[in-house]
Amino acid sequence: MSVSSTRLAALGIGLALAAGACTPLRSHQGYVVDTDLVNSIQPGVDNRQSVLQTLGTPTITSQFNGGDWYYVARDSRNLGYTLPHPVSQITLQISFDQAGNVTTIRRAGVDQVADISPYGKTTPTLGRQRGFFQDLFGNIGAVGAPGAGPGQGGMGGGRTRP
């Protein structure tokens, strides 16, 4: 093999790998929606047991207000090593009354997806900024110091005797 053919083969492999990184990746997460089954659930007719038998186990259950059930399905796409972006999402919320009967069914789409951008690796706070050494050595001398408040300074924390 000559040097030029080796370079040509390496260039071809490099181009194939680069083209593979631009291939869109598709993913589905959560519940697989069957519209006929979802449409068969009726408020006032179905209860927790019938919803469980028809739709299966919910994705999320609420701990408040009688325990609403949520069925979430999301389709995402991304290129190579980028973060996935939601393309479509269906959120089905089923609310129950105290007896366990279905009261309302709500549907929401991708418009309800919130894009959260974290602020670095720390939570911003109001007040002064402390560094590593202030956090490490900041309390030296503060505990039990005179004038730190009633019961905090001196030995025993009681009143002094004349």
XYZ file of C-alpha atoms in Angstrom:
162
model
C 0.000 0.000 0.000
C 1.335 3.408 -0.859
C 1.389 6.433 1.421
C -1.295 8.232 -0.605
C -3.706 5.279 -0.453
C -3.184 5.032 3.337
C -3.974 8.725 3.685
C -6.992 8.338 1.452
C -8.277 5.417 3.545
C -7.726 7.389 6.792
C -9.550 10.380 5.286
C -12.455 8.141 4.260
C -12.727 6.643 7.759
C -12.568 10.129 9.299
C -15.340 11.397 7.023
C -17.512 8.369 7.821
C -17.103 8.982 11.561
C -17.846 12.691 11.163
C -20.984 11.967 9.147
C -22.134 9.498 11.796
C -21.930 12.208 14.465
C -24.451 14.321 12.517
C -27.084 11.592 12.336
C -30.198 12.620 14.262
C -30.953 10.363 17.208
C -34.572 9.786 18.180
C -35.739 8.491 21.516
C -39.045 7.769 23.209
C -39.411 7.902 26.971
C -42.322 6.995 29.190
C -45.777 5.716 28.448
C -46.697 4.344 25.014
C -49.953 6.106 24.194
C -52.817 4.132 22.696
C -55.467 6.744 21.832
C -58.319 4.205 21.779
C -57.521 3.091 25.328
C -57.068 6.671 26.553
C -60.374 7.744 24.992
C -62.167 4.809 26.622
C -61.586 6.267 30.125
C -64.682 8.265 31.119
C -65.192 10.537 34.157
C -67.932 9.273 36.455
C -67.789 5.786 34.926
C -64.264 4.523 35.614
C -62.421 4.146 38.902
C -58.804 3.519 39.942
C -59.012 -0.217 39.311
C -60.518 0.116 35.817
C -57.954 2.800 34.856
C -55.165 0.552 36.127
C -56.490 -2.367 34.062
C -56.962 -0.214 30.938
C -53.870 2.021 30.930
C -51.520 0.194 33.257
C -49.316 1.629 35.994
C -49.038 5.441 35.862
C -45.716 7.150 35.220
C -46.115 9.423 38.272
C -48.618 9.457 41.117
C -49.391 12.598 43.083
C -49.091 12.531 46.841
C -51.580 15.387 47.314
C -55.258 16.043 46.592
C -56.474 12.467 46.400
C -53.543 11.133 44.397
C -53.828 12.181 40.744
C -52.224 9.837 38.231
C -49.989 11.062 35.404
C -49.098 9.200 32.222
C -46.195 10.925 30.438
C -44.852 10.141 26.944
C -42.012 12.153 25.360
C -40.296 11.978 21.984
C -36.865 13.641 21.816
C -34.242 14.264 19.150
C -30.615 15.268 19.257
C -27.538 15.325 17.060
C -24.448 13.397 18.112
C -23.400 14.416 21.565
C -25.790 17.328 22.079
C -28.518 17.321 24.704
C -31.891 15.919 23.602
C -34.661 18.388 22.764
C -38.314 17.371 23.307
C -40.167 17.300 20.000
C -43.510 16.105 21.323
C -44.891 15.271 24.718
C -48.228 14.045 25.956
C -49.102 14.340 29.623
C -52.339 12.710 30.679
C -53.574 13.671 34.163
C -56.377 11.618 35.671
C -57.966 12.988 38.850
C -59.965 10.900 41.305
C -62.435 11.783 44.047
C -62.219 10.428 47.605
C -64.143 7.277 46.586
C -61.616 6.536 43.816
C -63.836 7.457 40.862
C -62.453 9.404 37.884
C -63.492 13.064 38.050
C -61.427 14.777 35.325
C -59.019 13.905 32.549
C -56.611 16.582 31.355
C -54.210 16.428 28.423
C -51.165 18.658 27.944
C -48.536 18.794 25.236
C -44.989 19.943 24.665
C -46.037 23.545 25.396
C -45.940 22.639 29.102
C -42.262 21.573 29.006
C -40.057 23.964 30.982
C -36.503 24.601 29.841
C -34.392 24.971 32.964
C -30.894 26.406 32.729
C -28.914 25.797 35.917
C -26.849 28.692 37.227
C -23.415 27.136 37.451
C -22.726 24.633 40.206
C -23.848 26.865 43.078
C -27.135 28.341 44.151
C -27.067 32.143 44.162
C -27.853 33.603 47.588
C -28.423 37.053 48.947
C -25.756 38.267 51.313
C -22.025 38.014 51.352
C -19.997 35.618 49.277
C -17.796 33.292 51.313
C -14.794 31.477 49.994
C -13.375 28.097 50.950
C -11.209 29.386 53.798
C -14.014 31.541 55.259
C -16.236 28.457 55.365
C -13.445 26.358 56.853
C -12.170 28.757 59.513
C -15.094 31.217 59.853
C -16.516 29.772 63.089
C -13.252 29.679 65.052
C -13.778 31.713 68.203
C -17.476 32.320 67.537
C -18.828 29.508 69.741
C -18.868 30.347 73.441
C -17.342 33.792 72.953
C -18.129 36.438 75.572
C -21.098 38.575 74.598
C -22.498 35.900 72.295
C -25.857 36.019 74.048
C -27.485 34.692 77.215
C -26.324 31.247 78.236
C -23.694 31.138 75.504
C -20.603 32.817 76.958
C -18.358 31.740 79.775
C -18.350 28.609 81.840
C -21.746 27.140 82.707
C -23.702 29.918 81.034
C -25.239 31.114 84.321
C -25.110 34.417 86.212
C -21.833 35.495 87.690
C -21.540 35.718 91.481
C -20.200 38.770 93.257
